[in-house]
């Protein structure tokens, strides 16, 4: 059972570090509107910390970690001791799995600002990512002491004790408190189930894991732990059913990883062929295979749009880049390609596209040049 416990604990640590962050591309219309409004506010007052924090928080909400980091770093260039910005930057680095940078940022935030439970937890997560488990444990304990009613701090310390396979009763106590404070988090119920199993309370573990599965029915590891709990209380039929569910989900995960690997290989082949203008048809064929294998792979559509644009096939270029934007509507480079595809046929739409690209990533020379060019053309165009 050790392997499954490790998997579920690692998953829980990651989910807590990235709470509220959907996969890139999962952006609803209201969030897009909020992002555009935040970008406009920042352009109007670029030295406002509040505006930068708002925009960076929205970027983190939609999984645009790199954009959040850029937004916050720009403010720190002139305000290097801003604790709020440093703390949010640390969270962004955590989500990008740059644990050394996260550690540096949050240590600076704690030095220049208040040492509270939330900041100490971020530092603990960074230490955990750096494999410094002892340092992380001490920090999680400090976080609980600073705020005994922090669901996150109780959860993380309980998880760590469970992973270390020591202090099982204390792990259960911490995780039960985290569950009480925040009762709808599947990862808490899974972790509690694991801790209860380690403590010899299989029946209570089964109840907790059943709840975890109701909240997150696709979590493979929860089914594995549940099968173990059922076996310990001699409910063999239920154990077999749970183990079957586990195997089905693990196979689905393995199949998905295999598709991703095949798609990535085809994509890399297509990108390599792009450098040779005589191989554009072969490049397109490889890229088309990549997106056929993995239809949600937006970089494949982006590169297909580039190939079609280079071949002068604007119709297919537009179709591909719009597909890429449908999957990832906050990628500035995609708006740049869209603008290039439209500049001769729909200057207004092209101008809107490049304006979005500049808003998402200001200061890129190619973006700024095309924006000026399209504005100049629009100014010279006679009124209808």
mmCIF file of C-alpha atoms in Angstrom:
data_model
loop_
_atom_site.group_PDB
_atom_site.id
_atom_site.type_symbol
_atom_site.label_atom_id
_atom_site.label_comp_id
_atom_site.label_asym_id
_atom_site.label_seq_id
_atom_site.Cartn_x
_atom_site.Cartn_y
_atom_site.Cartn_z
ATOM 1 C CA UNK A 1 0.000 0.000 0.000
ATOM 2 C CA UNK A 2 2.996 2.336 0.388
ATOM 3 C CA UNK A 3 3.105 3.143 -3.340
ATOM 4 C CA UNK A 4 -0.547 4.131 -3.525
ATOM 5 C CA UNK A 5 -0.240 6.225 -0.365
ATOM 6 C CA UNK A 6 2.736 8.079 -1.839
ATOM 7 C CA UNK A 7 0.830 8.766 -5.037
ATOM 8 C CA UNK A 8 -2.195 10.137 -3.268
ATOM 9 C CA UNK A 9 -0.076 12.269 -0.950
ATOM 10 C CA UNK A 10 1.918 13.741 -3.805
ATOM 11 C CA UNK A 11 -1.300 14.495 -5.667
ATOM 12 C CA UNK A 12 -2.748 16.163 -2.599
ATOM 13 C CA UNK A 13 0.337 18.316 -2.083
ATOM 14 C CA UNK A 14 0.182 19.462 -5.683
ATOM 15 C CA UNK A 15 -3.556 20.137 -5.571
ATOM 16 C CA UNK A 16 -3.184 22.254 -2.456
ATOM 17 C CA UNK A 17 -0.365 24.272 -3.997
ATOM 18 C CA UNK A 18 -2.471 24.912 -7.085
ATOM 19 C CA UNK A 19 -5.947 25.185 -5.582
ATOM 20 C CA UNK A 20 -8.363 26.928 -7.879
ATOM 21 C CA UNK A 21 -6.143 26.605 -10.937
ATOM 22 C CA UNK A 22 -7.837 24.877 -13.884
ATOM 23 C CA UNK A 23 -5.976 23.462 -16.858
ATOM 24 C CA UNK A 24 -4.758 26.094 -19.278
ATOM 25 C CA UNK A 25 -7.497 26.907 -21.747
ATOM 26 C CA UNK A 26 -10.403 26.326 -19.341
ATOM 27 C CA UNK A 27 -11.547 29.942 -19.376
ATOM 28 C CA UNK A 28 -15.159 31.090 -19.314
ATOM 29 C CA UNK A 29 -16.448 34.304 -20.882
ATOM 30 C CA UNK A 30 -16.818 36.110 -17.541
ATOM 31 C CA UNK A 31 -13.200 35.379 -16.646
ATOM 32 C CA UNK A 32 -12.029 36.582 -20.054
ATOM 33 C CA UNK A 33 -13.931 39.812 -19.559
ATOM 34 C CA UNK A 34 -12.418 40.218 -16.103
ATOM 35 C CA UNK A 35 -8.947 39.651 -17.555
ATOM 36 C CA UNK A 36 -9.449 42.226 -20.282
ATOM 37 C CA UNK A 37 -10.703 44.759 -17.724
ATOM 38 C CA UNK A 38 -7.702 44.053 -15.475
ATOM 39 C CA UNK A 39 -5.307 44.465 -18.404
ATOM 40 C CA UNK A 40 -6.883 47.804 -19.285
ATOM 41 C CA UNK A 41 -6.644 48.968 -15.675
ATOM 42 C CA UNK A 42 -2.970 48.024 -15.558
ATOM 43 C CA UNK A 43 -2.221 49.836 -18.813
ATOM 44 C CA UNK A 44 -3.930 52.934 -17.389
ATOM 45 C CA UNK A 45 -1.981 52.748 -14.105
ATOM 46 C CA UNK A 46 1.099 50.537 -14.623
ATOM 47 C CA UNK A 47 2.638 51.476 -11.241
ATOM 48 C CA UNK A 48 -0.389 50.311 -9.248
ATOM 49 C CA UNK A 49 0.412 47.268 -7.108
ATOM 50 C CA UNK A 50 -3.290 46.554 -6.643
ATOM 51 C CA UNK A 51 -3.799 46.396 -10.414
ATOM 52 C CA UNK A 52 -0.868 44.027 -10.843
ATOM 53 C CA UNK A 53 -2.039 41.759 -8.033
ATOM 54 C CA UNK A 54 -5.528 41.611 -9.514
ATOM 55 C CA UNK A 55 -4.268 40.746 -12.990
ATOM 56 C CA UNK A 56 -1.722 38.209 -11.721
ATOM 57 C CA UNK A 57 -4.379 36.538 -9.575
ATOM 58 C CA UNK A 58 -6.614 36.162 -12.619
ATOM 59 C CA UNK A 59 -3.735 34.700 -14.615
ATOM 60 C CA UNK A 60 -3.165 32.155 -11.841
ATOM 61 C CA UNK A 61 -6.869 31.358 -11.769
ATOM 62 C CA UNK A 62 -6.755 30.265 -15.409
ATOM 63 C CA UNK A 63 -3.379 28.498 -15.208
ATOM 64 C CA UNK A 64 -1.347 31.211 -16.943
ATOM 65 C CA UNK A 65 1.538 30.933 -14.498
ATOM 66 C CA UNK A 66 4.172 32.463 -16.777
ATOM 67 C CA UNK A 67 2.030 35.536 -17.440
ATOM 68 C CA UNK A 68 1.442 35.958 -13.698
ATOM 69 C CA UNK A 69 5.186 35.747 -13.033
ATOM 70 C CA UNK A 70 5.967 38.343 -15.719
ATOM 71 C CA UNK A 71 3.286 40.696 -14.388
ATOM 72 C CA UNK A 72 4.611 40.538 -10.829
ATOM 73 C CA UNK A 73 8.300 40.663 -11.737
ATOM 74 C CA UNK A 74 7.718 43.903 -13.647
ATOM 75 C CA UNK A 75 6.430 45.569 -10.466
ATOM 76 C CA UNK A 76 9.331 44.261 -8.370
ATOM 77 C CA UNK A 77 11.852 45.919 -10.653
ATOM 78 C CA UNK A 78 10.920 49.277 -9.130
ATOM 79 C CA UNK A 79 9.482 48.001 -5.809
ATOM 80 C CA UNK A 80 11.792 45.141 -4.737
ATOM 81 C CA UNK A 81 10.526 45.022 -1.151
ATOM 82 C CA UNK A 82 6.772 44.696 -1.822
ATOM 83 C CA UNK A 83 5.678 41.750 0.389
ATOM 84 C CA UNK A 84 2.241 41.226 -1.207
ATOM 85 C CA UNK A 85 3.742 41.003 -4.678
ATOM 86 C CA UNK A 86 6.565 38.761 -3.475
ATOM 87 C CA UNK A 87 4.118 36.393 -1.800
ATOM 88 C CA UNK A 88 1.901 36.050 -4.865
ATOM 89 C CA UNK A 89 5.011 35.606 -6.994
ATOM 90 C CA UNK A 90 6.044 32.732 -4.722
ATOM 91 C CA UNK A 91 2.662 31.065 -5.307
ATOM 92 C CA UNK A 92 3.110 31.506 -9.065
ATOM 93 C CA UNK A 93 6.555 29.897 -8.883
ATOM 94 C CA UNK A 94 5.090 27.009 -6.868
ATOM 95 C CA UNK A 95 2.544 26.379 -9.597
ATOM 96 C CA UNK A 96 5.316 26.513 -12.185
ATOM 97 C CA UNK A 97 7.251 23.990 -10.018
ATOM 98 C CA UNK A 98 10.199 26.382 -9.659
ATOM 99 C CA UNK A 99 10.654 25.655 -5.981
ATOM 100 C CA UNK A 100 13.962 27.456 -5.509
ATOM 101 C CA UNK A 101 12.496 30.683 -6.892
ATOM 102 C CA UNK A 102 9.364 30.201 -4.765
ATOM 103 C CA UNK A 103 11.507 29.783 -1.651
ATOM 104 C CA UNK A 104 13.507 32.932 -2.403
ATOM 105 C CA UNK A 105 10.403 35.014 -3.104
ATOM 106 C CA UNK A 106 8.445 33.977 -0.021
ATOM 107 C CA UNK A 107 11.477 34.360 2.263
ATOM 108 C CA UNK A 108 11.782 37.941 1.033
ATOM 109 C CA UNK A 109 8.037 38.454 1.526
ATOM 110 C CA UNK A 110 8.248 37.220 5.120
ATOM 111 C CA UNK A 111 11.301 39.389 5.758
ATOM 112 C CA UNK A 112 9.660 42.574 4.504
ATOM 113 C CA UNK A 113 6.117 41.840 5.683
ATOM 114 C CA UNK A 114 4.129 39.930 8.281
ATOM 115 C CA UNK A 115 5.096 36.367 9.167
ATOM 116 C CA UNK A 116 1.671 34.764 9.105
ATOM 117 C CA UNK A 117 0.363 31.243 8.621
ATOM 118 C CA UNK A 118 -0.335 31.551 4.898
ATOM 119 C CA UNK A 119 3.141 32.837 4.086
ATOM 120 C CA UNK A 120 4.830 30.183 6.204
ATOM 121 C CA UNK A 121 2.779 27.503 4.409
ATOM 122 C CA UNK A 122 4.018 28.724 1.039
ATOM 123 C CA UNK A 123 7.597 28.511 2.314
ATOM 124 C CA UNK A 124 6.900 24.998 3.592
ATOM 125 C CA UNK A 125 5.542 23.961 0.198
ATOM 126 C CA UNK A 126 8.689 25.303 -1.461
ATOM 127 C CA UNK A 127 10.865 23.342 0.961
ATOM 128 C CA UNK A 128 8.793 20.246 0.268
ATOM 129 C CA UNK A 129 9.355 20.702 -3.460
ATOM 130 C CA UNK A 130 13.090 20.945 -2.756
ATOM 131 C CA UNK A 131 12.906 17.600 -0.905
ATOM 132 C CA UNK A 132 13.644 19.263 2.461
ATOM 133 C CA UNK A 133 10.985 17.343 4.387
ATOM 134 C CA UNK A 134 12.329 18.149 7.864
ATOM 135 C CA UNK A 135 12.347 21.886 7.160
ATOM 136 C CA UNK A 136 8.862 21.631 5.655
ATOM 137 C CA UNK A 137 7.561 19.816 8.738
ATOM 138 C CA UNK A 138 8.852 22.512 11.076
ATOM 139 C CA UNK A 139 7.262 25.217 8.941
ATOM 140 C CA UNK A 140 3.899 23.438 8.728
ATOM 141 C CA UNK A 141 3.940 23.092 12.520
ATOM 142 C CA UNK A 142 4.676 26.810 12.799
ATOM 143 C CA UNK A 143 1.808 27.558 10.406
ATOM 144 C CA UNK A 144 -0.623 25.532 12.548
ATOM 145 C CA UNK A 145 0.594 27.352 15.647
ATOM 146 C CA UNK A 146 0.145 30.732 13.961
ATOM 147 C CA UNK A 147 -3.392 29.835 12.861
ATOM 148 C CA UNK A 148 -4.853 26.721 14.502
ATOM 149 C CA UNK A 149 -7.992 27.052 12.359
ATOM 150 C CA UNK A 150 -6.188 27.040 9.031
ATOM 151 C CA UNK A 151 -7.628 24.130 7.030
ATOM 152 C CA UNK A 152 -4.633 24.189 4.716
ATOM 153 C CA UNK A 153 -2.020 24.085 7.496
ATOM 154 C CA UNK A 154 -3.766 21.223 9.288
ATOM 155 C CA UNK A 155 -4.135 19.320 6.030
ATOM 156 C CA UNK A 156 -0.506 19.732 5.005
ATOM 157 C CA UNK A 157 0.942 18.709 8.356
ATOM 158 C CA UNK A 158 -1.426 15.734 8.529
ATOM 159 C CA UNK A 159 -0.397 14.717 5.018
ATOM 160 C CA UNK A 160 3.258 14.939 5.897
ATOM 161 C CA UNK A 161 2.877 12.775 8.990
ATOM 162 C CA UNK A 162 0.949 10.223 6.940
ATOM 163 C CA UNK A 163 3.631 10.191 4.256
ATOM 164 C CA UNK A 164 6.342 9.740 6.886
ATOM 165 C CA UNK A 165 4.335 6.851 8.419
ATOM 166 C CA UNK A 166 4.682 8.264 11.921
ATOM 167 C CA UNK A 167 2.439 10.090 14.374
ATOM 168 C CA UNK A 168 -0.606 8.321 12.851
ATOM 169 C CA UNK A 169 -3.031 9.430 15.553
ATOM 170 C CA UNK A 170 -1.837 13.043 15.266
ATOM 171 C CA UNK A 171 -2.161 12.797 11.483
ATOM 172 C CA UNK A 172 -5.766 11.644 11.887
ATOM 173 C CA UNK A 173 -6.509 14.482 14.317
ATOM 174 C CA UNK A 174 -5.073 17.123 11.985
ATOM 175 C CA UNK A 175 -6.854 15.748 8.932
ATOM 176 C CA UNK A 176 -10.166 15.458 10.750
ATOM 177 C CA UNK A 177 -9.848 19.101 11.756
ATOM 178 C CA UNK A 178 -9.031 20.071 8.157
ATOM 179 C CA UNK A 179 -12.111 18.141 7.014
ATOM 180 C CA UNK A 180 -14.287 19.941 9.553
ATOM 181 C CA UNK A 181 -12.931 23.339 8.544
ATOM 182 C CA UNK A 182 -13.292 22.644 4.809
ATOM 183 C CA UNK A 183 -15.714 19.734 4.330
ATOM 184 C CA UNK A 184 -15.918 19.490 0.522
ATOM 185 C CA UNK A 185 -12.294 18.788 -0.467
ATOM 186 C CA UNK A 186 -11.854 15.288 -1.900
ATOM 187 C CA UNK A 187 -8.120 15.242 -1.214
ATOM 188 C CA UNK A 188 -8.703 15.739 2.504
ATOM 189 C CA UNK A 189 -10.991 12.704 2.676
ATOM 190 C CA UNK A 190 -8.473 10.616 0.707
ATOM 191 C CA UNK A 191 -5.623 11.656 2.980
ATOM 192 C CA UNK A 192 -7.740 11.004 6.059
ATOM 193 C CA UNK A 193 -8.658 7.569 4.716
ATOM 194 C CA UNK A 194 -4.976 6.787 4.230
ATOM 195 C CA UNK A 195 -4.131 7.963 7.755
ATOM 196 C CA UNK A 196 -6.987 5.961 9.252
ATOM 197 C CA UNK A 197 -5.764 2.844 7.462
ATOM 198 C CA UNK A 198 -2.289 3.379 8.905
ATOM 199 C CA UNK A 199 -3.870 3.786 12.348
ATOM 200 C CA UNK A 200 -5.796 0.515 12.089
ATOM 201 C CA UNK A 201 -9.251 2.077 11.687
ATOM 202 C CA UNK A 202 -10.270 0.405 8.445
ATOM 203 C CA UNK A 203 -14.034 0.908 8.742
ATOM 204 C CA UNK A 204 -13.696 4.645 9.359
ATOM 205 C CA UNK A 205 -11.147 4.770 6.520
ATOM 206 C CA UNK A 206 -13.657 3.177 4.146
ATOM 207 C CA UNK A 207 -16.282 5.801 4.993
ATOM 208 C CA UNK A 208 -13.822 8.630 4.390
ATOM 209 C CA UNK A 209 -12.637 7.144 1.099
ATOM 210 C CA UNK A 210 -16.209 6.574 -0.084
ATOM 211 C CA UNK A 211 -16.794 10.293 0.437
ATOM 212 C CA UNK A 212 -13.592 11.128 -1.417
ATOM 213 C CA UNK A 213 -14.800 9.123 -4.403
ATOM 214 C CA UNK A 214 -18.216 10.776 -4.359
ATOM 215 C CA UNK A 215 -16.475 14.149 -4.501
ATOM 216 C CA UNK A 216 -13.870 13.088 -7.102
ATOM 217 C CA UNK A 217 -14.974 9.896 -8.865
ATOM 218 C CA UNK A 218 -11.991 9.791 -11.251
ATOM 219 C CA UNK A 219 -9.323 9.580 -8.544
ATOM 220 C CA UNK A 220 -7.676 6.202 -9.124
ATOM 221 C CA UNK A 221 -5.683 6.112 -5.876
ATOM 222 C CA UNK A 222 -8.789 6.600 -3.726
ATOM 223 C CA UNK A 223 -10.217 3.377 -5.189
ATOM 224 C CA UNK A 224 -6.997 1.505 -4.403
ATOM 225 C CA UNK A 225 -7.033 2.647 -0.797
ATOM 226 C CA UNK A 226 -10.739 1.845 -0.545
ATOM 227 C CA UNK A 227 -10.105 -1.684 -1.793
ATOM 228 C CA UNK A 228 -7.507 -2.097 0.973
ATOM 229 C CA UNK A 229 -9.978 -0.825 3.572
ATOM 230 C CA UNK A 230 -12.707 -3.190 2.375
ATOM 231 C CA UNK A 231 -10.336 -6.156 2.502
ATOM 232 C CA UNK A 232 -9.422 -5.338 6.093
ATOM 233 C CA UNK A 233 -13.081 -5.358 7.136
ATOM 234 C CA UNK A 234 -13.695 -8.563 5.119
ATOM 235 C CA UNK A 235 -16.019 -7.024 2.502
ATOM 236 C CA UNK A 236 -14.330 -8.893 -0.328
ATOM 237 C CA UNK A 237 -16.927 -8.221 -3.037
ATOM 238 C CA UNK A 238 -16.711 -4.482 -2.453
ATOM 239 C CA UNK A 239 -12.918 -4.735 -2.418
ATOM 240 C CA UNK A 240 -12.933 -6.473 -5.794
ATOM 241 C CA UNK A 241 -15.262 -3.824 -7.252
ATOM 242 C CA UNK A 242 -13.073 -0.991 -5.943
ATOM 243 C CA UNK A 243 -9.927 -2.648 -7.286
ATOM 244 C CA UNK A 244 -11.555 -3.059 -10.701
ATOM 245 C CA UNK A 245 -12.446 0.636 -10.698
ATOM 246 C CA UNK A 246 -8.857 1.441 -9.772
ATOM 247 C CA UNK A 247 -7.479 -0.666 -12.648
ATOM 248 C CA UNK A 248 -9.890 0.912 -15.152
ATOM 249 C CA UNK A 249 -8.795 4.411 -14.156
ATOM 250 C CA UNK A 250 -5.093 3.524 -14.125
ATOM 251 C CA UNK A 251 -5.433 2.044 -17.605
ATOM 252 C CA UNK A 252 -7.208 5.203 -18.801
ATOM 253 C CA UNK A 253 -4.399 7.284 -17.307
ATOM 254 C CA UNK A 254 -1.772 5.110 -18.988
ATOM 255 C CA UNK A 255 -3.570 5.303 -22.340
ATOM 256 C CA UNK A 256 -3.764 9.082 -22.037
ATOM 257 C CA UNK A 257 -0.034 9.330 -21.294
ATOM 258 C CA UNK A 258 0.729 7.125 -24.288
ATOM 259 C CA UNK A 259 -1.384 9.343 -26.549
ATOM 260 C CA UNK A 260 0.375 12.407 -25.201
ATOM 261 C CA UNK A 261 3.787 10.874 -25.904
ATOM 262 C CA UNK A 262 2.840 9.916 -29.463
ATOM 263 C CA UNK A 263 1.347 13.350 -30.065
ATOM 264 C CA UNK A 264 4.466 15.057 -28.719
ATOM 265 C CA UNK A 265 6.716 12.931 -30.951
ATOM 266 C CA UNK A 266 4.702 13.820 -34.069
ATOM 267 C CA UNK A 267 4.686 17.474 -33.024
ATOM 268 C CA UNK A 268 8.462 17.577 -32.569
ATOM 269 C CA UNK A 269 8.919 15.971 -35.973
ATOM 270 C CA UNK A 270 6.678 18.611 -37.553
ATOM 271 C CA UNK A 271 8.482 21.480 -35.817
ATOM 272 C CA UNK A 272 11.861 20.146 -36.957
ATOM 273 C CA UNK A 273 10.630 19.958 -40.550
ATOM 274 C CA UNK A 274 9.399 23.560 -40.412
ATOM 275 C CA UNK A 275 12.943 24.845 -40.795
ATOM 276 C CA UNK A 276 13.068 23.448 -44.341
ATOM 277 C CA UNK A 277 10.624 25.226 -46.691
ATOM 278 C CA UNK A 278 10.770 22.229 -49.039
ATOM 279 C CA UNK A 279 9.374 20.003 -46.298
ATOM 280 C CA UNK A 280 6.266 22.023 -45.384
ATOM 281 C CA UNK A 281 3.834 19.356 -46.602
ATOM 282 C CA UNK A 282 5.565 16.716 -44.482
ATOM 283 C CA UNK A 283 5.623 19.118 -41.532
ATOM 284 C CA UNK A 284 1.886 19.690 -41.845
ATOM 285 C CA UNK A 285 1.254 15.950 -42.103
ATOM 286 C CA UNK A 286 3.195 15.291 -38.886
ATOM 287 C CA UNK A 287 1.421 18.105 -37.051
ATOM 288 C CA UNK A 288 -1.964 16.865 -38.245
ATOM 289 C CA UNK A 289 -1.109 13.440 -36.815
ATOM 290 C CA UNK A 290 -0.254 15.099 -33.508
ATOM 291 C CA UNK A 291 -3.656 16.771 -33.143
ATOM 292 C CA UNK A 292 -5.487 13.692 -34.400
ATOM 293 C CA UNK A 293 -3.829 11.721 -31.613
ATOM 294 C CA UNK A 294 -4.559 14.433 -29.042
ATOM 295 C CA UNK A 295 -7.327 16.804 -30.209
ATOM 296 C CA UNK A 296 -6.801 19.154 -27.239
ATOM 297 C CA UNK A 297 -3.128 19.798 -28.116
ATOM 298 C CA UNK A 298 -3.312 23.496 -28.998
ATOM 299 C CA UNK A 299 0.387 23.931 -30.010
ATOM 300 C CA UNK A 300 -0.241 21.481 -32.846
ATOM 301 C CA UNK A 301 -3.000 23.648 -34.310
ATOM 302 C CA UNK A 302 -0.807 26.726 -33.865
ATOM 303 C CA UNK A 303 2.025 25.162 -35.845
ATOM 304 C CA UNK A 304 -0.427 23.929 -38.497
ATOM 305 C CA UNK A 305 -1.600 27.518 -38.864
ATOM 306 C CA UNK A 306 1.999 28.638 -39.332
ATOM 307 C CA UNK A 307 2.581 26.050 -42.063
ATOM 308 C CA UNK A 308 -0.631 26.991 -43.888
ATOM 309 C CA UNK A 309 0.267 30.689 -43.617
ATOM 310 C CA UNK A 310 3.718 30.053 -45.099
ATOM 311 C CA UNK A 311 2.078 28.135 -47.964
ATOM 312 C CA UNK A 312 -0.363 30.990 -48.585
ATOM 313 C CA UNK A 313 -3.348 28.900 -47.541
ATOM 314 C CA UNK A 314 -5.057 31.522 -45.363
ATOM 315 C CA UNK A 315 -8.341 29.638 -45.125
ATOM 316 C CA UNK A 316 -6.755 26.635 -43.415
ATOM 317 C CA UNK A 317 -4.419 28.877 -41.430
ATOM 318 C CA UNK A 318 -7.413 30.726 -39.986
ATOM 319 C CA UNK A 319 -9.240 27.502 -39.192
ATOM 320 C CA UNK A 320 -6.206 26.098 -37.353
ATOM 321 C CA UNK A 321 -5.352 29.211 -35.354
ATOM 322 C CA UNK A 322 -8.974 29.638 -34.311
ATOM 323 C CA UNK A 323 -8.960 26.041 -33.110
ATOM 324 C CA UNK A 324 -5.840 26.788 -31.082
ATOM 325 C CA UNK A 325 -7.476 29.874 -29.571
ATOM 326 C CA UNK A 326 -10.607 27.909 -28.744
ATOM 327 C CA UNK A 327 -8.442 25.576 -26.688
ATOM 328 C CA UNK A 328 -6.190 28.273 -25.193
ATOM 329 C CA UNK A 329 -7.756 31.725 -25.475
ATOM 330 C CA UNK A 330 -5.046 33.571 -23.535
ATOM 331 C CA UNK A 331 -1.978 32.805 -25.636
ATOM 332 C CA UNK A 332 -0.654 36.091 -27.140
ATOM 333 C CA UNK A 333 1.306 34.409 -29.947
ATOM 334 C CA UNK A 334 -1.907 32.849 -31.232
ATOM 335 C CA UNK A 335 -3.531 36.286 -31.528
ATOM 336 C CA UNK A 336 -0.462 37.508 -33.416
ATOM 337 C CA UNK A 337 -0.824 34.703 -35.973
ATOM 338 C CA UNK A 338 -4.562 35.401 -36.196
ATOM 339 C CA UNK A 339 -3.816 39.049 -36.941
ATOM 340 C CA UNK A 340 -1.326 38.080 -39.639
ATOM 341 C CA UNK A 341 -3.902 35.823 -41.262
ATOM 342 C CA UNK A 342 -6.531 38.604 -41.261
ATOM 343 C CA UNK A 343 -4.452 41.700 -42.021
ATOM 344 C CA UNK A 344 -5.277 41.748 -45.754
ATOM 345 C CA UNK A 345 -8.903 40.605 -45.566
ATOM 346 C CA UNK A 346 -10.333 41.986 -42.319
ATOM 347 C CA UNK A 347 -8.182 44.777 -40.927
ATOM 348 C CA UNK A 348 -10.571 45.576 -38.090
ATOM 349 C CA UNK A 349 -10.526 41.999 -36.792
ATOM 350 C CA UNK A 350 -6.769 41.877 -37.296
ATOM 351 C CA UNK A 351 -6.343 45.046 -35.255
ATOM 352 C CA UNK A 352 -8.492 43.596 -32.463
ATOM 353 C CA UNK A 353 -6.400 40.412 -32.471
ATOM 354 C CA UNK A 354 -3.025 42.140 -32.288
ATOM 355 C CA UNK A 355 -4.338 44.501 -29.626
ATOM 356 C CA UNK A 356 -5.181 41.440 -27.507
ATOM 357 C CA UNK A 357 -1.705 40.035 -28.125
ATOM 358 C CA UNK A 358 -0.095 43.258 -26.929
ATOM 359 C CA UNK A 359 -2.422 43.415 -23.940
ATOM 360 C CA UNK A 360 -1.513 39.885 -22.917
ATOM 361 C CA UNK A 361 2.228 40.360 -23.427
ATOM 362 C CA UNK A 362 3.301 43.979 -23.845
ATOM 363 C CA UNK A 363 6.733 44.912 -25.106
ATOM 364 C CA UNK A 364 7.183 42.162 -27.724
ATOM 365 C CA UNK A 365 8.727 43.930 -30.784
ATOM 366 C CA UNK A 366 6.870 41.857 -33.408
ATOM 367 C CA UNK A 367 3.549 42.523 -31.687
ATOM 368 C CA UNK A 368 4.188 46.249 -31.316
ATOM 369 C CA UNK A 369 5.371 46.572 -34.940
ATOM 370 C CA UNK A 370 2.273 44.880 -36.334
ATOM 371 C CA UNK A 371 0.014 46.959 -34.088
ATOM 372 C CA UNK A 372 1.582 50.195 -35.387
ATOM 373 C CA UNK A 373 1.384 48.945 -38.967
ATOM 374 C CA UNK A 374 -2.307 48.068 -38.725
ATOM 375 C CA UNK A 375 -3.140 51.321 -36.961
ATOM 376 C CA UNK A 376 -1.342 53.218 -39.710
ATOM 377 C CA UNK A 377 -3.306 51.381 -42.391
ATOM 378 C CA UNK A 378 -6.553 52.049 -40.551
ATOM 379 C CA UNK A 379 -5.735 55.764 -40.335
ATOM 380 C CA UNK A 380 -5.005 55.947 -44.074
ATOM 381 C CA UNK A 381 -8.150 54.038 -45.058
ATOM 382 C CA UNK A 382 -10.838 56.409 -46.404
ATOM 383 C CA UNK A 383 -14.141 56.430 -44.507
ATOM 384 C CA UNK A 384 -16.907 54.223 -45.909
#
